[in-house]
Structures are given as structure tokens and as C-alpha cells.
Amino acid sequence: ASGPARAVILTAKCLGFDLILNYVDLFVGVVMILDFLILIAHDSVPSLDDIGFYLWVSRAFCTYLVNKYS
């Protein structure tokens, strides 16, 4: 996982909840599944789906999680 992705995992743990992590191999072609394409509007990973609210800029994940759940 990238540095920003690890920061999101640590932030979630500090807030007291677990993330559902889906690891994707970008070189296998699994990313072409429709549900995944909806989630990653700009073909970028990591992506965050918070009950229908989507983020795909990893630097914004921690700010969003802290503002919403702390």
C-alpha cells in the first residue's frame, strides 16, 4: 500500500473503526468490473466509498474521515 493509503488505514484505526479493503491487481483486468468503474470515476486507486459518497484523491481521505467521524 502507498504512504497515503497507509495513512488512511491508521486514521480509521484511530477513529475506532475498520475499513473494508479490496486489493486490486491493476494488471489482471479485474478493474473493468462495472461496480469498480463506478467507484473510480477517474480510473484512480485508492478510492473510498462511504455509503455512496465517493472520494478518489487519497490525500483527502483522512481529512474527510476525521471531519465526519471524530
Coordinates of C-alpha atoms in Angstrom, one line a residue:
A1 CA 0.0 0.0 0.0
S2 CA 1.1 3.5 -0.7
G3 CA 2.0 6.0 2.0
P4 CA -1.3 7.9 1.7
A5 CA -3.2 4.6 1.8
R6 CA -1.4 3.6 5.0
A7 CA -2.3 7.0 6.5
V8 CA -6.0 6.3 5.8
I9 CA -5.8 2.9 7.5
L10 CA -4.1 4.4 10.5
T11 CA -6.6 7.3 10.7
A12 CA -9.5 4.8 10.5
K13 CA -8.0 2.8 13.4
C14 CA -7.5 5.9 15.5
L15 CA -11.2 6.8 14.9
G16 CA -12.1 3.3 16.1
F17 CA -13.5 1.6 13.0
D18 CA -12.2 -0.9 10.4
L19 CA -12.1 -0.3 6.7
I20 CA -13.1 -2.9 4.2
L21 CA -10.1 -3.1 2.0
N22 CA -10.3 -4.5 -1.5
Y23 CA -6.9 -5.1 -3.1
V24 CA -7.0 -4.9 -6.8
D25 CA -4.3 -6.1 -9.3
L26 CA -4.4 -3.4 -11.9
F27 CA -2.5 -5.6 -14.4
V28 CA -5.0 -8.5 -14.5
G29 CA -8.0 -6.7 -15.9
V30 CA -10.3 -7.1 -12.9
V31 CA -10.6 -3.3 -12.7
M32 CA -13.0 -3.4 -15.7
I33 CA -15.9 -4.7 -13.4
L34 CA -18.7 -2.2 -13.6
D35 CA -19.0 -1.7 -9.9
F36 CA -15.3 -0.8 -9.7
L37 CA -15.5 1.6 -12.6
I38 CA -18.3 3.4 -10.9
L39 CA -16.2 3.7 -7.8
I40 CA -13.1 5.0 -9.5
A41 CA -14.6 7.8 -11.6
H42 CA -11.1 8.9 -12.8
D43 CA -9.6 5.5 -13.1
S44 CA -7.5 6.0 -10.0
V45 CA -6.8 4.0 -6.9
P46 CA -7.1 4.1 -4.0
S47 CA -10.8 5.0 -3.8
L48 CA -13.1 5.5 -0.9
D49 CA -16.8 4.6 -0.8
D50 CA -18.6 5.9 2.3
I51 CA -22.1 4.6 1.8
G52 CA -22.5 6.2 -1.6
F53 CA -20.1 9.1 -1.1
Y54 CA -17.0 8.6 -3.2
L55 CA -13.6 10.0 -3.0
W56 CA -10.6 9.1 -5.2
V57 CA -8.0 11.6 -4.0
S58 CA -6.1 9.7 -1.3
R59 CA -4.8 12.9 0.4
A60 CA -8.4 13.9 1.1
F61 CA -9.5 10.6 2.7
C62 CA -8.0 11.4 6.2
T63 CA -9.5 14.9 6.3
Y64 CA -12.9 13.6 5.3
L65 CA -12.8 10.7 7.8
V66 CA -11.7 13.0 10.7
N67 CA -14.3 15.7 9.8
K68 CA -17.1 13.3 9.5
Y69 CA -16.4 10.7 12.3
S70 CA -14.5 12.5 15.1

